Short mmCIF file of C-alpha atoms in Angstrom, two decimals:
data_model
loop_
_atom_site.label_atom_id
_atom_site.label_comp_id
_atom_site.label_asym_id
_atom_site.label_seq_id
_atom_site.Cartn_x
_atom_site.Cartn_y
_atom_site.Cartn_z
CA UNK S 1 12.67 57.46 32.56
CA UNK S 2 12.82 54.26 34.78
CA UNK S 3 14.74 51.85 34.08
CA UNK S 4 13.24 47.73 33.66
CA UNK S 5 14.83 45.27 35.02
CA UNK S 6 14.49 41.68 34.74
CA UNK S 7 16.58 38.81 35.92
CA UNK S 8 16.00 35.15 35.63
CA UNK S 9 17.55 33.83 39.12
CA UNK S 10 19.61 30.45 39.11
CA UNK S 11 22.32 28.66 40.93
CA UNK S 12 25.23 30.79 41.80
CA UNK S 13 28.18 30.83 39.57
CA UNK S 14 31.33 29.38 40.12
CA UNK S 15 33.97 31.89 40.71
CA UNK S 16 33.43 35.44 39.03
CA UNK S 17 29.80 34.63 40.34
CA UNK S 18 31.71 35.98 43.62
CA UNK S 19 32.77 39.08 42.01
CA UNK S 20 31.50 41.35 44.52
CA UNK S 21 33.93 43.06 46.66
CA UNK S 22 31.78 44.06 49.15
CA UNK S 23 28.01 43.48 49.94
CA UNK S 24 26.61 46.82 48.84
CA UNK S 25 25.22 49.12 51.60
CA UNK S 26 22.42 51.69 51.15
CA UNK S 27 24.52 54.17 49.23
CA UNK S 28 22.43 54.77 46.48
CA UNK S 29 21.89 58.33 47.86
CA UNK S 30 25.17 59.26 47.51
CA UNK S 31 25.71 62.27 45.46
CA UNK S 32 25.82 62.22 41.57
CA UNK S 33 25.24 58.25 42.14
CA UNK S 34 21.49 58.41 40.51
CA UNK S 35 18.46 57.24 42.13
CA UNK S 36 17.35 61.26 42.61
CA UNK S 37 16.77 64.31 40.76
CA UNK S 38 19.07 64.30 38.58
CA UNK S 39 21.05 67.77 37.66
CA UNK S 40 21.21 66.86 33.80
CA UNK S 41 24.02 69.55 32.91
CA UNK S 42 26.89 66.56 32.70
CA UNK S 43 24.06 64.47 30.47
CA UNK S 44 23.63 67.07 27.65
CA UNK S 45 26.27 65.43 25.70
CA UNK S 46 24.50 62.40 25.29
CA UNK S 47 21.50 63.80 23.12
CA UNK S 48 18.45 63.12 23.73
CA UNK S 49 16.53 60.45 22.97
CA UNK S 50 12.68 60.32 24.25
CA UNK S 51 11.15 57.44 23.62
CA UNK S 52 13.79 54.98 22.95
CA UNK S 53 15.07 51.64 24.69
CA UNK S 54 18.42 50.12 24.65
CA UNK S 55 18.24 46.47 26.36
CA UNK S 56 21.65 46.02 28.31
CA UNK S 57 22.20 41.85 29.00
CA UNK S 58 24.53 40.71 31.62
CA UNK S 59 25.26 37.48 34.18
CA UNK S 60 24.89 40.61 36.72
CA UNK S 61 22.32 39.81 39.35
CA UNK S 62 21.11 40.31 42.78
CA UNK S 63 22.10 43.23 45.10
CA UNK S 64 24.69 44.19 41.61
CA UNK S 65 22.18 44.40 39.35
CA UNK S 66 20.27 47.09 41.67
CA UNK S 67 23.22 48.95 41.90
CA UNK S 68 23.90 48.83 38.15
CA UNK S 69 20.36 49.97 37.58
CA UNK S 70 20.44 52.67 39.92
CA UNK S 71 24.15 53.73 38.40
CA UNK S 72 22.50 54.64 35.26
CA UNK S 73 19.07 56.38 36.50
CA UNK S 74 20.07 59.77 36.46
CA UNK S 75 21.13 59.21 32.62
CA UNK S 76 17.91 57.85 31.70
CA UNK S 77 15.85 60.79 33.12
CA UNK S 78 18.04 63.52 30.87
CA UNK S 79 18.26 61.42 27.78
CA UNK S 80 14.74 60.17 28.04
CA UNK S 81 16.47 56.64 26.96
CA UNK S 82 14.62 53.67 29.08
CA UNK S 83 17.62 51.17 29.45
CA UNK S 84 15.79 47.47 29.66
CA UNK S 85 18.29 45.54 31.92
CA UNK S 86 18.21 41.84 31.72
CA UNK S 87 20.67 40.04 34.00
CA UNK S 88 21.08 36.24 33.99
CA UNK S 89 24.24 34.09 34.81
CA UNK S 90 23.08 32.09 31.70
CA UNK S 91 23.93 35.32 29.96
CA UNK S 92 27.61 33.88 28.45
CA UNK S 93 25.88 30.70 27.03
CA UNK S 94 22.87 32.31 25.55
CA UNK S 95 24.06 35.05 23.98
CA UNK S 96 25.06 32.78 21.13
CA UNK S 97 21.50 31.35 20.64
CA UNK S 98 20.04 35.02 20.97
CA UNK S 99 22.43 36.57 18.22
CA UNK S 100 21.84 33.36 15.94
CA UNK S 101 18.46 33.98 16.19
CA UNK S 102 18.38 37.92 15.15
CA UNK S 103 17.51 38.49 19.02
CA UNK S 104 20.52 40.49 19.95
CA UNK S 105 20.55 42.67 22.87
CA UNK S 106 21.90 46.32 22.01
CA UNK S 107 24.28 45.62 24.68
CA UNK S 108 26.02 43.19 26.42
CA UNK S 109 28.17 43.66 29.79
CA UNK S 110 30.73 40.72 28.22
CA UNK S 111 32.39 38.96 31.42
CA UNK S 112 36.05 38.12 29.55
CA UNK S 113 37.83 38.87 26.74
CA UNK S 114 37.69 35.70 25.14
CA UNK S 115 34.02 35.35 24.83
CA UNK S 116 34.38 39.08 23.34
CA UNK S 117 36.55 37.99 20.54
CA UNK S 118 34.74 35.35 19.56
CA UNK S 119 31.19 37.54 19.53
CA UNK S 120 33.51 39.93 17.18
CA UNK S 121 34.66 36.57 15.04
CA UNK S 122 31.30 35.51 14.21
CA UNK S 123 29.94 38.78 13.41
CA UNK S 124 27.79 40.01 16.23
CA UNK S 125 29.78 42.67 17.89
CA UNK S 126 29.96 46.00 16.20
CA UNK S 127 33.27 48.81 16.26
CA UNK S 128 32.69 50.71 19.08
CA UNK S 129 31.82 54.47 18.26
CA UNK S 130 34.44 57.53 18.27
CA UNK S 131 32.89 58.51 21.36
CA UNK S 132 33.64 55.48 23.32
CA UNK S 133 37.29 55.04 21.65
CA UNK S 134 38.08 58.39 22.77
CA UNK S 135 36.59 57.88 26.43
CA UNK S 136 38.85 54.83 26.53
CA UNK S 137 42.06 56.34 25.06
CA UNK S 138 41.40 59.26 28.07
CA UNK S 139 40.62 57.37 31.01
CA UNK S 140 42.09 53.63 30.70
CA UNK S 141 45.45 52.26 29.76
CA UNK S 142 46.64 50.76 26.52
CA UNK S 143 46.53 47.21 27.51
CA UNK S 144 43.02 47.74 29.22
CA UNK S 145 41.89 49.12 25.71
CA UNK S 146 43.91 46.47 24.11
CA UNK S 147 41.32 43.32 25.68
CA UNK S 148 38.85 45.19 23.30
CA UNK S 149 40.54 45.55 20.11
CA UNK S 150 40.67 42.72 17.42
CA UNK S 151 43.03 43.03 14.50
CA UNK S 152 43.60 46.52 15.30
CA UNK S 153 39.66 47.68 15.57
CA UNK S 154 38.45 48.80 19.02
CA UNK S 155 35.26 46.99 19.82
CA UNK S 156 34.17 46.80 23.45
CA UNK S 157 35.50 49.63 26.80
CA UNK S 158 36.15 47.85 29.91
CA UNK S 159 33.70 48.35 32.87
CA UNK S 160 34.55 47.04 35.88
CA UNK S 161 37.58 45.01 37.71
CA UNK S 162 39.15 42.53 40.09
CA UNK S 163 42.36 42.84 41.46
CA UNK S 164 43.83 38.91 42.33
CA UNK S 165 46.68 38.09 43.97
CA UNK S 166 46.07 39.59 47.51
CA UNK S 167 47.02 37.60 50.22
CA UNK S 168 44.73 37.77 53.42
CA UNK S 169 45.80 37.91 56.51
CA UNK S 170 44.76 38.99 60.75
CA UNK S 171 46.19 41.79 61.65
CA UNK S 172 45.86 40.92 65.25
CA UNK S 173 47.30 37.45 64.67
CA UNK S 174 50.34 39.62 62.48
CA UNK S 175 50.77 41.80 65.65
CA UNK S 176 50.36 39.43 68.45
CA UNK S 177 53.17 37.14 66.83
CA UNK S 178 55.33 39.88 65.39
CA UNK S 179 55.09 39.08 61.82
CA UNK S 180 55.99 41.43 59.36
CA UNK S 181 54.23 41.83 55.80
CA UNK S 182 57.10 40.35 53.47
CA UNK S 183 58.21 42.28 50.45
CA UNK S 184 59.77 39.66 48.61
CA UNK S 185 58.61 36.33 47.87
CA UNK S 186 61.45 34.89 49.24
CA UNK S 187 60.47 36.30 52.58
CA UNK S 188 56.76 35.34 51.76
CA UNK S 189 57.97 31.77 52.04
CA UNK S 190 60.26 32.59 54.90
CA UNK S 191 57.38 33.79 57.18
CA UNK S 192 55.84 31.00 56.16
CA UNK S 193 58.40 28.98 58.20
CA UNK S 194 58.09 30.68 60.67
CA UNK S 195 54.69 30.35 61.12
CA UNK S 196 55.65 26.54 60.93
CA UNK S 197 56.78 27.26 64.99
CA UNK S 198 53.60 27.35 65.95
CA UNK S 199 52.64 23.85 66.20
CA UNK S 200 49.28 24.02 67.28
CA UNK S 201 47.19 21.44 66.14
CA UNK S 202 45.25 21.81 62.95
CA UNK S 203 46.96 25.43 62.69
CA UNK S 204 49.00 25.64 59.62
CA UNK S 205 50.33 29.13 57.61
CA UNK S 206 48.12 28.70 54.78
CA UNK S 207 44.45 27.70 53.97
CA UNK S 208 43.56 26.94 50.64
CA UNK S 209 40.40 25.95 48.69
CA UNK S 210 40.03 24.81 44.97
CA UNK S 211 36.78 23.48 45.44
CA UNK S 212 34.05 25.55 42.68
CA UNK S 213 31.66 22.64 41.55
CA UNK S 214 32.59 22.18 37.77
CA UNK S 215 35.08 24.99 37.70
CA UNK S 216 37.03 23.22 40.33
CA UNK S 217 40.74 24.31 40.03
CA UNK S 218 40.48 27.86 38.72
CA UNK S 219 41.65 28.88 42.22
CA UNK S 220 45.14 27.21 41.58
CA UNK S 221 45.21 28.77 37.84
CA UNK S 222 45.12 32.48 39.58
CA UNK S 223 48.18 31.22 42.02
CA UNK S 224 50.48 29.95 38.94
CA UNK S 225 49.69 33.16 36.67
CA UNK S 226 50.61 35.43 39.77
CA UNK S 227 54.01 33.50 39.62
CA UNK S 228 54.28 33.61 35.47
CA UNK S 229 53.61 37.33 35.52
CA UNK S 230 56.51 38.13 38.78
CA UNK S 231 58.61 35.60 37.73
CA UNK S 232 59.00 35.85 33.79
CA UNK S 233 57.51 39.21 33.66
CA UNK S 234 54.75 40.63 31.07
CA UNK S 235 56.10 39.52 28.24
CA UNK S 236 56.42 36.65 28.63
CA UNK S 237 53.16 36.23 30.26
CA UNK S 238 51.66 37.70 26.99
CA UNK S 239 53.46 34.67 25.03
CA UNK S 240 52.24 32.22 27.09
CA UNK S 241 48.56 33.57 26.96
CA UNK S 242 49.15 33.59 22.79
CA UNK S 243 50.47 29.64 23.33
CA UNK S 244 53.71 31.08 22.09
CA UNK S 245 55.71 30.10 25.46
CA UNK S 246 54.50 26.22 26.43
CA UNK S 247 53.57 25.32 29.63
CA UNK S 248 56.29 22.95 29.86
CA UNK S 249 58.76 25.52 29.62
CA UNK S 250 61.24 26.91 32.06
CA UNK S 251 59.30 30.10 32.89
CA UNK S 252 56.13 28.61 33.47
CA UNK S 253 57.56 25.57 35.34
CA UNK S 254 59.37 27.20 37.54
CA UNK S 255 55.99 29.60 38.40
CA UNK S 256 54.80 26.22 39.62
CA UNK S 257 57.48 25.34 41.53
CA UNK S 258 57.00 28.45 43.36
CA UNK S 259 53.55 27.90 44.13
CA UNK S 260 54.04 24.37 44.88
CA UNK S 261 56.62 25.55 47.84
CA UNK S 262 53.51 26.54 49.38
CA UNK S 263 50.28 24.28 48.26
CA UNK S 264 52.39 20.88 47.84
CA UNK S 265 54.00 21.65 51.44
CA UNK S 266 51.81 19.40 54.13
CA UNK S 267 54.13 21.62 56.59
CA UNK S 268 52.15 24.54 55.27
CA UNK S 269 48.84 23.22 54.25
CA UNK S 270 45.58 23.61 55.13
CA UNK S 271 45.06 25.25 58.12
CA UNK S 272 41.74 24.18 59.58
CA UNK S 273 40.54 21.75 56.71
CA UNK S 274 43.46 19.22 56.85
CA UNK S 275 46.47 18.83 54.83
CA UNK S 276 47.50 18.91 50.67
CA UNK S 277 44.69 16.43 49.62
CA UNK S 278 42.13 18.81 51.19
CA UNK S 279 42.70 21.95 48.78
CA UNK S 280 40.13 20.22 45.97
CA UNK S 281 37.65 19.37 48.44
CA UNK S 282 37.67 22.99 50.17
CA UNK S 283 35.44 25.40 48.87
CA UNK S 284 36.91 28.29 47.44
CA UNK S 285 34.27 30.71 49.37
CA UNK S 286 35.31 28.67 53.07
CA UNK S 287 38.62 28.41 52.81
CA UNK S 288 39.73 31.68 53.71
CA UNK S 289 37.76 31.25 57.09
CA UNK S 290 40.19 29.73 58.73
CA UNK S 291 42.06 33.08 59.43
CA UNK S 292 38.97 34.26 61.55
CA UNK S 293 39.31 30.96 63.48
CA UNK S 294 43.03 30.91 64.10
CA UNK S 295 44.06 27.79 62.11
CA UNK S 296 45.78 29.22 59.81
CA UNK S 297 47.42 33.30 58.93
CA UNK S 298 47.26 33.50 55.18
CA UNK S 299 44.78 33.11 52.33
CA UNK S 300 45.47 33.96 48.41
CA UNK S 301 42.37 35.03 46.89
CA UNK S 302 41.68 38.07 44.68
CA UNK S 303 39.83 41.25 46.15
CA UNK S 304 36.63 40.36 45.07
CA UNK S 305 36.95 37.83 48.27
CA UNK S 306 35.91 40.62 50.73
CA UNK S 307 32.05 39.51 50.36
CA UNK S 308 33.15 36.56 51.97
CA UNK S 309 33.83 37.57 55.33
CA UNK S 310 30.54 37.55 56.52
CA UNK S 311 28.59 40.41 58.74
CA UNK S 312 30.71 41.76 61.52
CA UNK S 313 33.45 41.16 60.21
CA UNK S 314 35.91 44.48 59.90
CA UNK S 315 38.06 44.74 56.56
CA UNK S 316 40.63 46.96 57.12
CA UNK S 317 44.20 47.54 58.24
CA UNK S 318 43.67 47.77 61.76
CA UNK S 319 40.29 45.02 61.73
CA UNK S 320 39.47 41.56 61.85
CA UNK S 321 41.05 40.86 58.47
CA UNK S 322 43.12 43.07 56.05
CA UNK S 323 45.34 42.10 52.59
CA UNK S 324 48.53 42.73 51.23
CA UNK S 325 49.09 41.95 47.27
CA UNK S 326 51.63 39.18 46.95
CA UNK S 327 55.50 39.91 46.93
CA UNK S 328 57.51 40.43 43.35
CA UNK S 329 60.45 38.13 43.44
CA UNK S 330 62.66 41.15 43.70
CA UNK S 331 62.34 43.97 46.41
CA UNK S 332 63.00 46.32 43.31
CA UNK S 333 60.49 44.84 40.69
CA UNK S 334 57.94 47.34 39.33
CA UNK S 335 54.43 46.46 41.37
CA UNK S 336 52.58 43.95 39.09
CA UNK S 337 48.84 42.61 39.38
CA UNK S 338 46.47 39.97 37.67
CA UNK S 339 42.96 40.93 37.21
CA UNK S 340 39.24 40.79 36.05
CA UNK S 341 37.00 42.60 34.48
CA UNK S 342 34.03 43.30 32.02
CA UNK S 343 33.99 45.00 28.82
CA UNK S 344 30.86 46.17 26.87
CA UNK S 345 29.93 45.21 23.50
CA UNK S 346 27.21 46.74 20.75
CA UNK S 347 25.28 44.52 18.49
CA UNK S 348 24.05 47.52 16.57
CA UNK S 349 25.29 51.12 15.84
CA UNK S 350 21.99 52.90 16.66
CA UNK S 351 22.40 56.38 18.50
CA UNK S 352 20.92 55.47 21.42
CA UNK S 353 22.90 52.31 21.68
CA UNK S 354 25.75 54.34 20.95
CA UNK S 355 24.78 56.91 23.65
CA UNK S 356 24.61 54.18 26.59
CA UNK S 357 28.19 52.77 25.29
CA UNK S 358 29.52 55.96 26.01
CA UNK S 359 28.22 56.82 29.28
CA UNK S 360 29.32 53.42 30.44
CA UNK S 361 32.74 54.58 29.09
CA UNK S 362 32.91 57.61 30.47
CA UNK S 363 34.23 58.86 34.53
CA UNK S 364 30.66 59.99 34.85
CA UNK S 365 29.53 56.65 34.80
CA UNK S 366 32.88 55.00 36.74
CA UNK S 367 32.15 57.62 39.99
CA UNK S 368 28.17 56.86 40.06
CA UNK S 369 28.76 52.95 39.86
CA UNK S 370 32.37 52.51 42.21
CA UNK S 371 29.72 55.37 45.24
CA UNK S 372 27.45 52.50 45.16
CA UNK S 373 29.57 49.86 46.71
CA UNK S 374 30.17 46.36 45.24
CA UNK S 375 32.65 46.84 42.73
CA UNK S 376 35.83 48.59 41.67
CA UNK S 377 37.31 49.87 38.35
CA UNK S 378 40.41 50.50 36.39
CA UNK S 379 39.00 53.58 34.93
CA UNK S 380 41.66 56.38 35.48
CA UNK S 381 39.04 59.26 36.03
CA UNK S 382 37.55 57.11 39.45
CA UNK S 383 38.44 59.09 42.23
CA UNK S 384 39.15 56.36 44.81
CA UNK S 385 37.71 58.30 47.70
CA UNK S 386 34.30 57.44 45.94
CA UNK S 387 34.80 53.66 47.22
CA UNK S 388 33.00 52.34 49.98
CA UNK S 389 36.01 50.02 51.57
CA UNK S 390 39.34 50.55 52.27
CA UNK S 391 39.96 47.72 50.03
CA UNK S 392 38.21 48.83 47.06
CA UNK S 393 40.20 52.01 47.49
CA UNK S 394 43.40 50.45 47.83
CA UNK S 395 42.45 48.17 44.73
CA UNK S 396 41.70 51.23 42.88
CA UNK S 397 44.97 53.20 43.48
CA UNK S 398 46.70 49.59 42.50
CA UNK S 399 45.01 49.71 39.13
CA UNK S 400 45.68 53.75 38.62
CA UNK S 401 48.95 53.42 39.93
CA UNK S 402 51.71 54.79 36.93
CA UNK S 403 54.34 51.85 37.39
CA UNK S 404 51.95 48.90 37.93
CA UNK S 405 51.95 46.27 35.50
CA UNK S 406 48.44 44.60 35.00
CA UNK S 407 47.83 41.47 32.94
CA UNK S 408 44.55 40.14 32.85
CA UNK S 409 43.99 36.61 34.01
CA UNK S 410 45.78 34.61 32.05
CA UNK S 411 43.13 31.38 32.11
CA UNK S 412 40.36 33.75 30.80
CA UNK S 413 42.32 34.49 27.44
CA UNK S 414 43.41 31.76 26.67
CA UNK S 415 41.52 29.32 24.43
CA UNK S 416 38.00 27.63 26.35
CA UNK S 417 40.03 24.17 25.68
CA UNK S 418 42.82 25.10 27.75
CA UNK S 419 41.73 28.26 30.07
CA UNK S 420 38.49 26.72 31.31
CA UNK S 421 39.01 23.20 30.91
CA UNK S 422 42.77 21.37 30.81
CA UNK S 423 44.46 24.55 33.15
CA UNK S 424 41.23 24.08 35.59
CA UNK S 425 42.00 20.01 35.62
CA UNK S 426 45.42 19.87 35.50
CA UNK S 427 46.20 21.86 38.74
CA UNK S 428 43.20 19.24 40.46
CA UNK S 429 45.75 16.82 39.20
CA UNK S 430 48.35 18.30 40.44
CA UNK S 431 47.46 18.65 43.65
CA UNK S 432 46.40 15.30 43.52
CA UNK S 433 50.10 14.25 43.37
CA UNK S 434 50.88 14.14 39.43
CA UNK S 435 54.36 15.76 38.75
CA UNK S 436 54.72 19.53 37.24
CA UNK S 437 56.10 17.69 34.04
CA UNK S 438 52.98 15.64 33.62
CA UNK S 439 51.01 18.44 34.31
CA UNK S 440 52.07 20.82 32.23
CA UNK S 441 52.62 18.64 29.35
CA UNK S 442 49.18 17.37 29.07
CA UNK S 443 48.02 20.91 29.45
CA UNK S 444 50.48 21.80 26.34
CA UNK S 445 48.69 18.70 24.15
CA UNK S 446 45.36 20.85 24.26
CA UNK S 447 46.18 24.26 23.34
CA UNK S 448 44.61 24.50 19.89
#
């Protein structure tokens, strides 16, 4: 069976709408990846179901949406299932009016846990299957599976991931002026002085961009939550994400002191675009740019930044432009990460719907999808040699990695008031020049 697709094609997202890692290249021949005949021996266990279509809605569109499509071919053609994929980055604001209406999809691709839980609040998301719950408890973590349980039920398996907190650099520019990558971020800030020597011009360590059209700010929210989670470790971050720990309090202010050594420093600050005042106005997809130019060494963005680059450009240790995740505060800290990622709800228990929930749960699906190119995932049973970048691969052995401590970004479970809105405009504000205090406490007066 072949799948439909249909997308309704409108102004790029802010932010996640960058969630590619890489531009997908023509991989879609790569084995067990779908697109060919299919060898339907690993599909028996899905049943078959001749005849039927599940609709799949998502903000996925473009060159992702292909790939998506093209991840699950090989499925359709053994189940006989005809999976109608609709993709449009209105998806998270209709879905509302759709499932009001009776016009559910079977299945939504949900971009963040918080629009998940409230799906599941006002009835519209089903429990997930046994099937799926038992794919999950096999091939993802307990606090991946825990994004998609609500008062103890398991609704929704994660799909795909982001890792943030990378920092970008030139590994030319890192050899030329003997620079080493820092393992603390003590000696983060301490290159960063370094750097400082330089004195050339419009050259400064860092460049910076908040700028994201009404999302402006959610750059700065990534920085501070990388800080929370090294800094006052997981739980902690957990408490603060539950508006059990304030903003206003130590652990939390201190995370923006931290970040402020760097964004509030006009010493290190912004290389090629101008100095503090200049982070709002830069675009978050330019401001990393400046490392190709020479006017500045260091960029913190997540990995999902690598579409950025441009053509010709080489990501990779020994290339044009390579990343390192950012330092724990203490040489011996257990590696920790902030992240992305999707999770997919049912709005029915029908077989077929349940058969498509599963796949998308299972390794089969996680190795046909990561072959592709585009996208990476925290799905244990991903061999990372299936990625199509260094990066991805390296993102992928992050997320797999036994001792690494993932949280999921912090701004994206909290309540909308706060998460999208006050966090997004108070870090506009501060860089702007209001105080942490004022910040923070302003931020605190809007947490539900």
């Amino acid at each position: 069976m072949r799948s439909t697709l249909r997308r309704r094609l409108i102004a790029p997202a802010a932010a996640i709408g960058a969630l590619s890692l890489v531009l997908a290249g023509c991989a879609a021949d790569e084995p067990g990846a779908g697109g060919g005949d299919a060898d339907c021996t690993e599909y028996e266990q899905y049943g078959q179901f001749e005849g039927e279509t599940v609709e799949v809605y998502a903000t996925i569109i473009d060159v992702e949406a292909d790939n998506l499509v093209t991840s699950w071919s090989d499925f359709e053609s053994c189940t006989g299932i005809t999976i109608d994929y609709v993709g449009t980055q209105e998806a998270e604001t209709q879905i509302n009016v759709r499932a009001a209406a009776g016009d559910a999809p079977d299945l939504m691709i949900i971009p963040q846990p918080g629009l998940l839980q409230r799906l599941i609040a006002d009835g519209y998301v089903v429990a997930a299957p046994e099937s799926v719950e038992a794919n999950v408890d096999e091939f993802w973590s307990e606090s991946w599976k825990g994004y998609g349980t609500v008062d103890g039920t398991f609704y929704a398996a994660p799909l795909m991931a982001s890792v943030k907190g990378y920092v970008w650099y030139s590994p030319a520019d890192f050899e030329e002026n003997g620079y080493e990558i820092p393992t603390t971020y003590d000696e983060l800030i301490a290159l960063s002085e370094t750097m400082t020597e330089r004195n050339e011009g419009p050259y400064r360590p860092w460049c910076a961009g908040f700028g994201s059209g009404d999302a402006t700010g959610w750059v700065g929210t990534d920085w501070v939550e990388d800080l929370v989670l090294r800094g006052a470790g997981p739980e902690a971050y957990d408490q603060w994400v539950a508006g059990e720990l304030p903003f206003n309090s130590p652990e939390v202010t201190e995370a923006f002191d931290r970040v402020g050594e760097v964004l509030l420093n006009d010493e290190f600050v912004n290389g090629g675009f101008g100095g503090v005042d200049s982070i709002v106005t830069t675009t978050f997809q330019d401001s990393g740019l400046a490392i190709l130019d020479g006017t500045c060494s260091l960029h913190h963005q997540a990995s999902f930044y690598e579409a950025q680059w441009g053509e010709g450009v080489t990501v990779a240790e020994d290339g044009d432009v390579w990343a390192f995740i950012t330092p724990p505060i203490n040489a011996d800290d257990p590696a920790a990460v902030t992240g992305g990622g999707e999770f997919v709800g049912a709005f029915n228990d029908s077989e077929a719907t349940a058969a498509v929930q599963t796949y998308l749960s299972s390794d089969l699906w996680a190795n046909n999808r990561i072959s592709l190119g585009g996208v990476i995932s925290a799905n244990q049973g991903l061999d990372p040699a299936n990625a199509q970048s260094d990066l991805a691969r390296q993102s992928i052995e992050i997320l797999q990695g036994e001792d690494t401590v993932f949280r999921f970004d912090a701004s994206d479970l909290m309540p909308a008031a706060v998460g999208t809105s006050s966090f997004w405009t108070g870090m506009v504000d501060w860089i702007g020049g209001a105080s942490t205090d004022e910040v923070t406490t302003a931020i605190d007066s809007t947490f539900p």
